[in-house]
XYZ file of N, CA and C in Angstrom:
519
model
N 26.828 22.087 -42.419
C 26.046 21.755 -43.525
C 24.721 21.993 -43.524
N 24.064 22.813 -44.410
C 22.643 23.070 -44.299
C 21.872 21.901 -45.286
N 20.693 21.555 -44.664
C 19.558 20.745 -45.538
C 18.632 21.623 -46.054
N 18.861 22.920 -46.258
C 17.854 23.729 -46.714
C 17.530 23.431 -48.056
N 16.399 23.256 -48.491
C 15.849 22.954 -49.793
C 15.444 24.271 -50.358
N 15.875 24.925 -51.629
C 15.725 25.939 -52.226
C 14.579 25.655 -53.174
N 13.294 26.180 -53.247
C 12.341 25.912 -54.113
C 12.581 26.474 -55.569
N 12.330 25.718 -56.314
C 12.560 26.313 -57.837
C 11.235 26.340 -58.711
N 10.592 27.558 -58.929
C 9.602 27.803 -59.813
C 9.473 26.792 -61.075
N 10.594 26.104 -61.539
C 10.488 25.657 -62.735
C 10.366 24.308 -62.582
N 10.438 23.626 -61.173
C 10.028 22.477 -60.712
C 8.706 22.057 -61.015
N 7.843 22.897 -60.896
C 6.353 22.812 -61.120
C 5.852 24.209 -61.788
N 6.153 24.613 -62.912
C 5.817 26.216 -63.331
C 4.373 26.403 -63.309
N 3.871 27.251 -62.670
C 2.453 27.648 -62.749
C 2.345 28.161 -64.209
N 0.745 28.591 -64.532
C 0.642 29.331 -65.680
C 0.367 30.909 -65.117
N 1.563 31.587 -65.582
C 1.585 32.990 -65.084
C 0.458 33.816 -65.863
N -0.075 34.688 -65.090
C -1.155 35.688 -65.974
C -0.251 36.447 -66.818
N -0.981 36.761 -67.974
C -0.364 37.596 -69.066
C -0.374 39.060 -68.694
N 0.841 39.550 -68.881
C 0.841 41.297 -68.539
C -0.128 42.040 -69.404
N -0.625 42.886 -69.040
C -1.870 43.843 -69.652
C -0.995 44.329 -70.883
N -1.823 44.222 -72.171
C -1.212 45.235 -73.287
C -0.984 46.740 -72.937
N 0.333 46.947 -73.050
C 0.613 48.529 -72.895
C -0.404 49.551 -73.904
N -0.370 50.593 -73.206
C -0.813 51.607 -73.987
C 0.372 52.066 -74.921
N 1.514 52.285 -74.374
C 2.570 52.485 -75.163
C 3.762 51.477 -75.018
N 4.457 51.097 -76.030
C 5.396 50.163 -75.751
C 6.642 50.788 -75.049
N 7.265 49.920 -74.385
C 8.279 50.397 -73.554
C 9.426 50.745 -74.226
N 9.720 50.414 -75.438
C 10.863 50.937 -76.397
C 10.370 51.201 -78.009
N 10.824 52.041 -78.491
C 10.325 52.438 -80.057
C 10.239 51.255 -80.825
N 11.539 50.338 -80.812
C 11.855 49.028 -81.539
C 11.689 47.902 -80.580
N 10.907 46.967 -80.777
C 10.731 45.855 -79.956
C 11.111 44.505 -80.458
N 12.332 43.992 -80.243
C 12.661 42.951 -80.754
C 13.714 42.053 -79.474
N 13.756 40.819 -79.351
C 14.276 40.057 -78.252
C 15.795 40.580 -78.404
N 16.440 40.573 -77.140
C 17.639 40.993 -77.083
C 18.790 40.212 -77.881
N 18.757 38.961 -77.937
C 19.633 38.072 -78.669
C 18.933 36.921 -79.676
N 17.433 37.251 -79.670
C 16.721 36.359 -80.627
C 16.689 34.956 -80.230
N 17.040 34.812 -78.727
C 17.269 33.340 -78.161
C 16.027 33.220 -77.239
N 15.555 32.007 -76.902
C 14.674 31.779 -75.730
C 14.920 32.220 -74.591
N 16.275 32.390 -74.164
C 16.580 32.654 -72.464
C 16.215 34.287 -72.585
N 15.751 35.145 -73.545
C 15.371 36.390 -73.516
C 13.920 36.381 -73.208
N 13.295 35.492 -73.389
C 11.729 35.422 -73.013
C 11.605 35.297 -71.351
N 10.251 35.604 -70.912
C 9.868 35.316 -69.665
C 9.761 33.581 -69.276
N 9.978 33.230 -68.083
C 9.415 32.001 -67.717
C 10.801 30.998 -67.306
N 10.557 29.897 -67.632
C 11.572 28.771 -67.392
C 12.346 28.758 -68.488
N 13.105 29.587 -69.080
C 13.761 29.914 -70.383
C 15.386 29.714 -70.198
N 15.869 29.313 -69.041
C 17.284 29.318 -68.903
C 17.778 28.121 -68.589
N 19.115 27.695 -68.606
C 19.583 26.550 -68.195
C 18.602 25.200 -68.581
N 18.471 25.148 -69.797
C 17.695 23.854 -70.368
C 16.250 23.836 -69.767
N 15.750 25.055 -69.329
C 14.392 25.072 -68.784
C 14.244 24.972 -67.208
N 15.339 24.956 -66.662
C 15.330 24.756 -65.129
C 15.633 26.113 -64.282
N 15.855 27.155 -65.034
C 16.115 28.421 -64.370
C 15.054 29.287 -64.794
N 14.507 30.082 -63.711
C 13.189 31.066 -64.237
C 13.847 32.566 -64.200
N 13.353 33.026 -65.381
C 13.767 34.311 -65.718
C 12.498 35.224 -65.734
N 12.436 36.260 -64.599
C 11.387 36.871 -64.341
C 10.819 38.058 -65.425
N 11.705 38.331 -66.192
C 11.291 39.176 -67.356
C 11.456 38.947 -68.659
N 11.437 40.023 -69.495
C 11.634 39.908 -71.265
C 12.800 40.938 -71.378
N 13.811 40.332 -71.910
C 14.982 41.044 -72.480
C 14.734 41.702 -73.941
N 14.619 43.179 -74.158
C 14.380 43.878 -75.372
C 15.739 44.456 -75.894
N 16.020 44.020 -76.923
C 17.208 44.853 -77.522
C 17.182 46.271 -77.584
N 18.291 46.873 -77.028
C 18.131 48.232 -76.836
C 19.827 48.744 -76.675
N 20.230 49.542 -77.451
C 21.680 50.029 -77.441
C 21.497 50.939 -76.204
N 22.907 51.002 -75.599
C 23.189 52.134 -74.491
C 22.458 53.361 -74.671
N 21.728 53.960 -74.098
C 20.996 55.247 -74.060
C 19.712 55.370 -74.960
N 19.357 54.194 -75.221
C 17.841 54.074 -75.812
C 16.726 54.767 -74.810
N 15.709 55.463 -75.346
C 14.786 55.927 -74.534
C 14.008 54.963 -73.937
N 13.374 54.885 -72.823
C 12.251 53.770 -72.445
C 11.167 54.711 -72.079
N 9.887 54.166 -72.352
C 8.908 54.838 -72.290
C 7.905 54.182 -71.232
N 7.219 54.987 -70.424
C 5.907 54.407 -69.397
C 5.055 53.711 -70.449
N 4.617 52.376 -70.063
C 3.659 51.779 -70.642
C 2.356 52.180 -70.551
N 2.087 53.042 -69.584
C 0.648 53.317 -69.177
C 0.802 54.598 -68.384
N -0.190 55.451 -67.842
C -0.353 56.436 -66.893
C -0.172 55.850 -65.753
N 0.873 56.438 -65.032
C 1.299 55.420 -63.745
C 1.939 56.493 -62.869
N 2.369 55.905 -61.756
C 3.185 56.363 -60.380
C 4.510 55.846 -60.417
N 5.584 56.437 -60.406
C 6.932 56.002 -59.995
C 6.988 55.624 -58.701
N 7.008 54.250 -58.212
C 7.314 53.800 -57.088
C 8.680 53.854 -56.445
N 9.759 53.525 -57.402
C 11.091 53.612 -56.816
C 11.933 53.967 -58.084
N 13.065 54.238 -57.552
C 14.253 54.503 -58.501
C 15.466 53.845 -57.834
N 16.160 52.720 -57.965
C 17.035 52.215 -57.349
C 18.048 51.368 -58.025
N 18.694 50.605 -57.249
C 19.828 49.773 -58.117
C 19.725 48.259 -57.169
N 20.083 47.349 -57.927
C 19.965 46.091 -57.530
C 21.301 45.434 -58.134
N 21.909 44.375 -57.472
C 22.957 43.742 -58.122
C 22.909 43.225 -59.421
N 21.572 42.364 -59.674
C 21.306 41.865 -60.904
C 20.454 42.617 -61.862
N 19.586 43.475 -61.339
C 18.787 44.213 -62.263
C 19.521 45.722 -62.338
N 20.727 45.995 -61.803
C 21.176 47.419 -62.034
C 20.369 48.352 -61.448
N 20.574 49.515 -62.203
C 19.877 50.758 -62.137
C 18.274 50.385 -62.728
N 17.311 50.821 -61.834
C 15.860 50.478 -62.225
C 14.940 51.684 -62.109
N 13.853 51.588 -62.652
C 12.653 52.488 -62.249
C 11.464 51.653 -62.225
N 10.653 51.839 -61.470
C 9.414 50.989 -61.067
C 8.329 51.836 -61.043
N 7.339 51.501 -61.713
C 6.096 52.107 -61.959
C 4.984 51.148 -61.515
N 3.760 51.709 -61.023
C 2.467 51.110 -60.763
C 1.333 51.826 -61.338
N 0.478 50.922 -61.811
C -1.061 51.430 -62.520
C -1.918 50.395 -62.073
N -3.243 50.696 -62.230
C -4.463 49.933 -62.262
C -5.109 49.437 -63.512
N -5.324 48.311 -63.631
C -6.293 47.598 -64.719
C -7.335 46.961 -64.057
N -8.446 47.434 -64.164
C -9.697 46.956 -63.667
C -9.590 46.324 -62.105
N -9.210 47.379 -61.346
C -8.949 47.259 -59.870
C -7.887 46.556 -59.424
N -6.916 45.858 -60.530
C -5.542 45.134 -60.279
C -4.472 45.908 -60.295
N -3.650 45.944 -59.301
C -2.680 46.683 -59.349
C -1.251 46.182 -60.144
N -0.942 46.785 -61.062
C 0.340 46.391 -61.822
C 1.474 47.024 -61.796
N 2.578 46.205 -61.438
C 4.020 46.966 -61.006
C 4.895 46.565 -62.513
N 5.583 47.522 -62.876
C 6.528 47.292 -64.003
C 7.665 47.814 -63.567
N 8.778 47.140 -63.698
C 10.395 47.553 -63.594
C 11.026 47.465 -64.836
N 11.845 48.708 -64.983
C 12.633 48.991 -66.300
C 14.082 48.675 -65.612
N 14.750 47.628 -66.024
C 16.123 47.440 -65.429
C 17.247 47.442 -66.356
N 18.381 47.545 -65.633
C 19.622 47.660 -66.437
C 19.773 49.084 -67.124
N 19.148 50.022 -66.531
C 19.217 51.240 -67.095
C 20.519 52.137 -66.834
N 20.949 52.902 -67.433
C 22.064 54.131 -67.527
C 21.708 55.196 -66.803
N 20.287 55.423 -67.050
C 19.913 56.764 -66.370
C 18.359 56.888 -66.153
N 18.067 57.205 -64.999
C 16.747 57.291 -64.749
C 16.300 59.059 -64.686
N 15.302 59.073 -65.592
C 14.626 60.669 -65.697
C 13.510 61.095 -65.059
N 13.353 60.194 -64.075
C 11.913 60.497 -63.203
C 12.617 60.065 -61.418
N 11.763 60.623 -60.716
C 11.973 60.444 -59.520
C 10.976 59.746 -58.684
N 11.106 58.869 -57.574
C 10.059 58.480 -56.775
C 8.874 59.293 -56.479
N 7.684 59.014 -56.820
C 6.556 59.828 -56.488
C 5.971 60.498 -57.632
N 6.811 60.387 -58.854
C 6.500 61.088 -59.928
C 5.330 60.421 -60.587
N 4.226 61.404 -61.151
C 3.163 60.906 -62.008
C 3.762 60.845 -63.282
N 3.338 59.631 -64.043
C 3.872 59.771 -65.461
C 2.938 59.425 -66.425
N 3.159 60.023 -67.634
C 2.056 59.439 -68.740
C 2.408 58.416 -69.474
N 1.480 57.732 -70.327
C 1.764 56.590 -71.263
C 2.651 57.429 -72.400
N 3.837 56.866 -72.530
C 4.830 57.362 -73.668
C 5.863 58.034 -73.158
N 5.755 58.759 -72.059
C 6.732 59.633 -71.250
C 8.056 58.849 -71.071
N 8.936 59.661 -71.757
C 10.269 58.949 -71.551
C 10.836 58.862 -69.796
N 10.926 57.716 -69.314
C 11.242 57.600 -67.949
C 12.666 57.181 -67.607
N 13.537 56.899 -68.736
C 14.780 56.489 -68.408
C 15.580 56.250 -69.716
N 16.955 55.698 -69.823
C 17.516 55.380 -70.889
C 18.380 54.169 -70.282
N 18.379 53.050 -71.431
C 19.089 52.067 -71.318
C 20.321 52.003 -71.050
N 20.938 50.899 -70.393
C 22.318 50.829 -70.177
C 22.928 49.473 -70.024
N 23.955 49.204 -69.236
C 24.226 47.649 -68.965
C 24.545 47.598 -67.743
N 23.840 48.061 -66.608
C 24.173 48.058 -65.121
C 23.500 46.806 -64.472
N 24.234 46.181 -63.759
C 23.617 45.022 -63.177
C 24.380 43.891 -63.829
N 23.778 42.922 -64.152
C 24.259 41.461 -64.599
C 24.225 41.357 -66.348
N 23.656 42.248 -67.174
C 23.995 41.662 -68.630
C 25.268 41.753 -69.102
N 25.412 41.123 -70.226
C 26.436 40.993 -71.144
C 26.686 42.223 -71.711
N 27.952 43.009 -71.522
C 27.804 44.183 -72.231
C 27.966 44.178 -73.755
N 27.955 43.056 -74.315
C 28.075 42.870 -75.775
C 26.409 42.710 -76.216
N 25.604 42.534 -75.315
C 24.226 42.399 -75.449
C 23.312 43.281 -74.555
N 23.461 44.742 -75.121
C 22.647 45.574 -74.216
C 21.368 45.503 -74.350
N 20.409 45.443 -73.446
C 19.092 45.641 -73.566
C 18.089 46.082 -72.336
N 16.978 46.157 -72.563
C 15.909 46.506 -71.722
C 15.758 45.337 -70.849
N 15.598 45.060 -69.528
C 15.011 43.992 -68.879
C 13.615 44.523 -68.414
N 12.542 43.967 -68.720
C 11.304 44.626 -68.122
C 10.632 43.516 -67.473
N 10.138 43.839 -66.283
C 9.126 42.907 -65.423
C 8.100 43.396 -65.163
N 6.970 42.490 -64.833
C 5.515 43.036 -64.652
C 5.089 41.975 -63.272
N 4.496 42.740 -62.342
C 4.310 42.080 -61.232
C 2.841 42.300 -60.878
N 1.939 41.350 -60.098
C 0.739 41.670 -59.811
C 0.722 42.541 -58.562
N 1.430 43.439 -58.230
C 1.407 44.228 -56.883
C 2.501 45.360 -57.600
N 2.681 46.466 -56.541
C 3.616 47.230 -56.697
C 5.031 46.485 -56.677
N 5.934 46.682 -57.857
C 6.988 45.685 -58.083
C 7.907 45.776 -57.097
N 8.351 44.604 -56.583
C 9.354 44.410 -55.844
C 10.421 43.690 -55.990
N 11.763 44.207 -55.930
C 12.923 43.349 -56.139
C 13.187 42.255 -55.549
N 12.458 41.044 -55.659
C 12.788 40.045 -54.730
C 14.345 39.392 -55.174
N 14.979 38.986 -54.165
C 16.217 38.158 -54.609
C 15.970 36.688 -55.412
N 15.007 35.952 -54.399
C 15.062 34.400 -54.926
C 13.883 34.563 -56.037
N 14.069 33.509 -56.779
C 13.328 33.242 -57.991
C 11.916 32.843 -57.446
N 12.022 32.213 -56.536
C 10.622 31.533 -56.145
C 9.584 32.738 -55.491
N 10.205 33.636 -54.966
C 9.326 34.904 -54.382
C 9.033 35.565 -55.855
N 9.845 35.966 -56.908
C 9.646 36.571 -57.808
C 8.489 35.879 -58.782
N 8.530 34.540 -58.853
C 7.636 34.020 -59.507
C 6.392 34.055 -58.988
N 6.061 34.058 -57.517
C 4.664 34.233 -56.991
C 3.964 35.557 -57.384
N 4.578 36.390 -57.691
C 3.640 37.720 -58.237
C 3.931 37.888 -59.507
N 4.699 37.401 -60.389
C 5.045 37.594 -61.759
C 3.955 37.360 -62.724
N 3.947 38.464 -63.936
C 3.118 38.296 -64.939
C 3.903 38.143 -66.153
N 3.375 37.447 -67.249
C 4.256 36.955 -68.416
C 3.954 38.091 -69.428
N 5.092 38.953 -69.801
C 5.218 39.788 -70.609
C 5.575 39.402 -72.067
N 5.630 38.385 -72.495
C 5.962 37.835 -73.719
C 5.570 38.280 -74.858
N 4.308 38.531 -74.851
C 3.474 38.967 -75.964
C 3.975 40.404 -76.252
N 4.641 41.231 -75.682
C 5.373 42.543 -75.990
C 6.098 42.108 -77.430
N 6.604 41.155 -77.324
C 7.369 40.698 -78.385
C 6.891 39.321 -78.878
N 6.029 39.502 -79.869
C 5.358 38.200 -80.364
C 6.359 37.178 -80.885
N 5.910 35.699 -80.855
C 6.642 34.937 -81.497
C 7.116 35.003 -82.770
N 8.208 34.697 -83.281
C 8.479 34.805 -84.806
C 9.079 36.237 -84.942
N 9.058 37.161 -83.947
C 9.717 38.358 -84.057
C 10.979 38.383 -83.660
N 12.031 38.530 -84.406
C 13.388 38.286 -83.805
C 13.632 37.121 -83.046
N 13.321 36.028 -83.665
C 13.839 34.800 -83.099
C 12.380 33.941 -82.519
N 12.636 33.305 -81.362
C 11.679 32.533 -80.675
C 10.498 33.319 -80.284
């Protein structure tokens, strides 16, 4: 039996920095996937005890996803929870910003590609762990080139809060 204590970022949540305002929204229509608090970034799951590293934005399967800024494609990959993803990075005032577009059905770029704000980089799907009845884009921002950390504590250390992409009162909470 292990005495390993797993840290939970929701035990003492930090104030995460806000994600930069995008040059182009990641989707043409911006509303929460289900209209519930669980779609938002932060300690929004399991009555505030489980960290959600991104923002879930409603999108039917096959919806085009746009680069939020002029950037470089860092990775096109697959993860158990995030499914098929594309990650990009760009700089704002000397700060590296990493953005991941998750649960994609299709990636339309490859690692190393330069992209411009508004360029279609993928199409939404239901890969990974989303409920097939609630298709959405899961988008994450980090203060570095995006890394698909497995643990919530590791993800929380470099996370940026993208909740402003879907303001309070738009499609729910």
